[in-house]
XYZ file of C-alpha atoms in Angstrom:
260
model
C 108.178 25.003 186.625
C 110.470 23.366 183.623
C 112.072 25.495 181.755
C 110.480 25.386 177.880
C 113.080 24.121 175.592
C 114.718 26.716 173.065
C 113.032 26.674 169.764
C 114.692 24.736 166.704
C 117.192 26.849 164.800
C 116.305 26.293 161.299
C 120.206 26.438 160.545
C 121.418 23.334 162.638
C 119.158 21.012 160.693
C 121.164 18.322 159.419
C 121.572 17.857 156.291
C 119.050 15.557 154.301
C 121.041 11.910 154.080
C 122.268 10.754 150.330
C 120.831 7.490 149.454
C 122.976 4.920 149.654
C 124.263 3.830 146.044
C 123.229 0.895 144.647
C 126.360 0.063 142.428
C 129.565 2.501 143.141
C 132.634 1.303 140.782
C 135.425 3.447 141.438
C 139.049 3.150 139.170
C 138.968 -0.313 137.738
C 141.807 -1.093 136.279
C 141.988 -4.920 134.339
C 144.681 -6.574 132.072
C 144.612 -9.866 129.994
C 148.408 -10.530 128.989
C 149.114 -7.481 126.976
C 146.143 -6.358 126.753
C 144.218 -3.347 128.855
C 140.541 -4.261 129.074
C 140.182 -1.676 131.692
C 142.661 0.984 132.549
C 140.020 3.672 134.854
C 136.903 2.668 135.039
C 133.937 5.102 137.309
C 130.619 4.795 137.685
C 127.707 5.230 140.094
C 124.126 4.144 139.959
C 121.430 5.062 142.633
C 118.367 3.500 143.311
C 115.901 3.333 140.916
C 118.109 4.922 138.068
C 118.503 3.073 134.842
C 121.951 3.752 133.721
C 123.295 2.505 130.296
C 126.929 1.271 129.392
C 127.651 2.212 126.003
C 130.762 1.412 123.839
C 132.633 0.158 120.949
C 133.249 -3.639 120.624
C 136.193 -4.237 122.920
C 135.704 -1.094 125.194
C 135.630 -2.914 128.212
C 131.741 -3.179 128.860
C 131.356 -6.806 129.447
C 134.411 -6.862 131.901
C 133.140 -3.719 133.815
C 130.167 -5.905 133.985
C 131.413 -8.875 134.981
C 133.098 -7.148 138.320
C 130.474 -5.644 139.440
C 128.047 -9.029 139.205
C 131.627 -10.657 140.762
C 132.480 -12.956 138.259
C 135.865 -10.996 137.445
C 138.122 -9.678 139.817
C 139.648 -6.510 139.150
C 143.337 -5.432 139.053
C 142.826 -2.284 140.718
C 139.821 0.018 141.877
C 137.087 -0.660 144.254
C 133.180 -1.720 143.347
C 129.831 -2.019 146.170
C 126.698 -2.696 145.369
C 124.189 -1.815 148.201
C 127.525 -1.183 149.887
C 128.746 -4.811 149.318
C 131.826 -6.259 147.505
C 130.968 -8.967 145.369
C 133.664 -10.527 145.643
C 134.240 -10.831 149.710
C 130.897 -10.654 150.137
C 129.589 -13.130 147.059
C 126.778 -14.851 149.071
C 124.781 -11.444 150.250
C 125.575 -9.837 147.132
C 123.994 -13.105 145.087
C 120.833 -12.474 147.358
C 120.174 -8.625 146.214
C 121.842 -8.710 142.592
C 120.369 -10.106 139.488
C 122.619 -10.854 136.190
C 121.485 -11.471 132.497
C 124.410 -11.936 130.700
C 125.177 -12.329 127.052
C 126.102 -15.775 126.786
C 123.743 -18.199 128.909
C 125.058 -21.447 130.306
C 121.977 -23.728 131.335
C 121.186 -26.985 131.115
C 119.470 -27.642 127.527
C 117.731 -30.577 129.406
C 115.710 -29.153 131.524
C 112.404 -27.943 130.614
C 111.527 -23.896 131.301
C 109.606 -24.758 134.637
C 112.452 -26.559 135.864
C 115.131 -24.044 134.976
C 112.429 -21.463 136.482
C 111.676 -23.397 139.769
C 115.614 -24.611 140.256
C 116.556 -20.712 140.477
C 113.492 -19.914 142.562
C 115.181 -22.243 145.238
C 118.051 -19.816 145.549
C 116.322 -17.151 147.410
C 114.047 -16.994 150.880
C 110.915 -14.936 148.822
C 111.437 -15.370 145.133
C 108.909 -14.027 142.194
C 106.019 -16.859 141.616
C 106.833 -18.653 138.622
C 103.929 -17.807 136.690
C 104.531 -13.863 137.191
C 107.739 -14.984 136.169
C 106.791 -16.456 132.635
C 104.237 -14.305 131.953
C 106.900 -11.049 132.492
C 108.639 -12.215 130.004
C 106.389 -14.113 127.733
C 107.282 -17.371 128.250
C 104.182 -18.861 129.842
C 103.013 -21.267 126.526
C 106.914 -22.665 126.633
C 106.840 -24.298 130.461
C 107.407 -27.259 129.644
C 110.214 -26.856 126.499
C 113.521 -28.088 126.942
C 115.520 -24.706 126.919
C 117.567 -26.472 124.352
C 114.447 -26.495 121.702
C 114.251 -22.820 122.637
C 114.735 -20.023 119.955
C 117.598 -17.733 120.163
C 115.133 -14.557 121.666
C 113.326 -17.214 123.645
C 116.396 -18.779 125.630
C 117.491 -14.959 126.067
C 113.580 -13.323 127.555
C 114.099 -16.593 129.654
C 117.605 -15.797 131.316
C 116.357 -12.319 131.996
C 113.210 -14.596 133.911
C 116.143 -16.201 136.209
C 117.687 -13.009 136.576
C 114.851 -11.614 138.223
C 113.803 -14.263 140.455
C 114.905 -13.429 143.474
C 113.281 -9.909 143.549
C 116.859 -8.064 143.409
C 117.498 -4.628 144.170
C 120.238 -4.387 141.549
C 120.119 -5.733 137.772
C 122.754 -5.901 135.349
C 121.427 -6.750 131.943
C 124.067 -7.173 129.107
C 122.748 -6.756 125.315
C 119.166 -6.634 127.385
C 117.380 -7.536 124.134
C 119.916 -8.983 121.357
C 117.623 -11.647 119.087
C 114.395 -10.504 120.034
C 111.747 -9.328 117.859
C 110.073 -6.194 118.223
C 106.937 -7.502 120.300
C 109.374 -8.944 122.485
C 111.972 -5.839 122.661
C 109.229 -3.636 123.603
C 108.066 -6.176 126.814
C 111.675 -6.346 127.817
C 111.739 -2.477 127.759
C 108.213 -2.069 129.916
C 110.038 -4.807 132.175
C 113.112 -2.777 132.478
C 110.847 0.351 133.242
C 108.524 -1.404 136.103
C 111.476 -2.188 137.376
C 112.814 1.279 137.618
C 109.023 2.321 139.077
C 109.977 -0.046 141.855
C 112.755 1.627 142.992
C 115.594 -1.007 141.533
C 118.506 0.180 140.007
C 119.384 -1.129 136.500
C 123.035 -1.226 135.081
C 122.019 -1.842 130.929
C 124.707 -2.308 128.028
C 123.497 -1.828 125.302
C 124.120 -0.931 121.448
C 120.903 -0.412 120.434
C 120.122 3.316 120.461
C 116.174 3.493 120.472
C 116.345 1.398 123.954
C 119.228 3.667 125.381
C 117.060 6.766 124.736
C 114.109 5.099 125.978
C 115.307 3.156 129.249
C 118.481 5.284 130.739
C 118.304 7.893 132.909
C 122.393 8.446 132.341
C 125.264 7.214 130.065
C 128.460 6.299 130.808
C 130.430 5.907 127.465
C 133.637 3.958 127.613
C 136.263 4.114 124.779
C 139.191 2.218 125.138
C 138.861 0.856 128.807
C 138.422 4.835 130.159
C 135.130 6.619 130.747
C 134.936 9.536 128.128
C 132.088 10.811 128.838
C 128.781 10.381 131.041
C 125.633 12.573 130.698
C 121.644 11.457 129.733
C 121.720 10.201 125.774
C 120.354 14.163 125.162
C 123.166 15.643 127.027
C 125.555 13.353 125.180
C 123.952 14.011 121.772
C 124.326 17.878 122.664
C 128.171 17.334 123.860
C 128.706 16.501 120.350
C 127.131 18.685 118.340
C 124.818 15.900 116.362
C 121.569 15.141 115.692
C 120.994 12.077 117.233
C 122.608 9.442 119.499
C 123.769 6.900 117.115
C 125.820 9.949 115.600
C 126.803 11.131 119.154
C 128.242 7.425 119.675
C 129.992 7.924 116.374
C 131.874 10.663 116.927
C 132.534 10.637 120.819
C 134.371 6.828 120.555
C 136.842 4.826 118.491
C 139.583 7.375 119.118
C 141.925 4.819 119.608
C 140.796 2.623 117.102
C 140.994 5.601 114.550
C 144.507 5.996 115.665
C 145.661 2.714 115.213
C 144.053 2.534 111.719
């Protein structure tokens, strides 16, 4: 007869796995000239987390941004995203990562179904165009020329390319600069669905409202450093204030004070 095998001991379970991040930036360091954009730069983002990037002008969002979509290369320090540098690994990373970012280069030309179709064509299973337009509200304007497009139009529309290629990773900068507050609020239930789906969202931002609405964490850079990261009620507790726009106020523009 077999022998029985010895029960499970409940203490040499392993030890639940961690997630794998979806963005892990560790000590970025960047310099223009004379200038430090970024002198230690941290920051992690899981799955499905929202996380915001708060800052004075000049604090070094848009460059901590930049490396982690690729764009920028970094002096010093490390960043993955799914476990993936953008910068050896550009191609893969292009296929999981989508970018909105401030400024948006596109051909004024071309007409919002062919701007919408051309990035479609980048990826093996992208969104349908029409879920596309209507996500963002941009159905009625198919067929403009993105150069007749208003300012909040031509901006819902690059956060349309930025999601068509169902990424796992988004990185929207100044998510809804120009937009009115119909449109703010369907950027916001986009940024949320996307959340719901398990994709993590890296948001800079310096309107409060949609901080305290969309992020799940903060990370508040002053200066090119990380000063502080906590959820917009821990950071609003941290400094003794009564809201987050106050928070802000009083937790950045040490240096600037300084200098002034």
């Amino acid at each position: 007869m077999s022998p029985r095998p010895a029960p499970h001991q409940s203490g040499s379970r392993p030890a639940p796995s961690r997630p794998r991040a979806a963005i892990v930036a560790e000590h970025l360091h960047k310099r223009y000239r004379s200038t430090t954009a970024l002198a230690d730069v941290s920051l992690r983002v899981e799955q499905g987390e929202v996380v915001g990037v708060l800052g004075v002008n000049g604090a070094g969002k848009t460059t901590t941004v930049e490396m982690i979509a690729g764009l920028r290369r970094p002096d010093g320090g490390t960043v993955r995203v799914l476990g993936l540098d953008p910068q050896r690994d550009r191609g893969r990373v292009r296929q999981l990562l989508g970018v909105q970012l401030q400024d948006a280069f596109l051909h004024g030309a071309l007409t919002v179904a062919e701007l919408v179709g051309l990035y479609r064509s980048f990826y093996p299973d992208p969104r349908p165009a029409g879920e596309l337009l209507d996500l963002v509200g941009l159905a009625g304007q198919r067929d403009v020329r993105f150069e007749r497009l208003s300012g909040g139009q031509q901006q819902r529309l690059s956060i349309a390319l930025a999601l068509a290629g169902r990424p796992r990773v988004v990185v929207l900068d100044e998510l809804t600069t120009g937009l009115d507050p119909r449109a703010r609020r369907r950027m916001w239930a986009t940024v949320e669905g996307l959340r719901d789906d398990g994709v993590a969202v890296l948001l800079v931002s310096h309107t409060m409202e949609e901080v305290e609405r969309l992020c799940d964490r903060v990370v508040l850079l002053d200066a090119g450093r990380v000063v502080a990261v906590d959820t917009p009620a821990g950071l609003v507790a941290t400094a003794g204030t009564d809201t987050l726009d106050d928070a802000f106020v009083a937790l950045t523009g040490k240096q600037l004070e300084a200098a002034e």
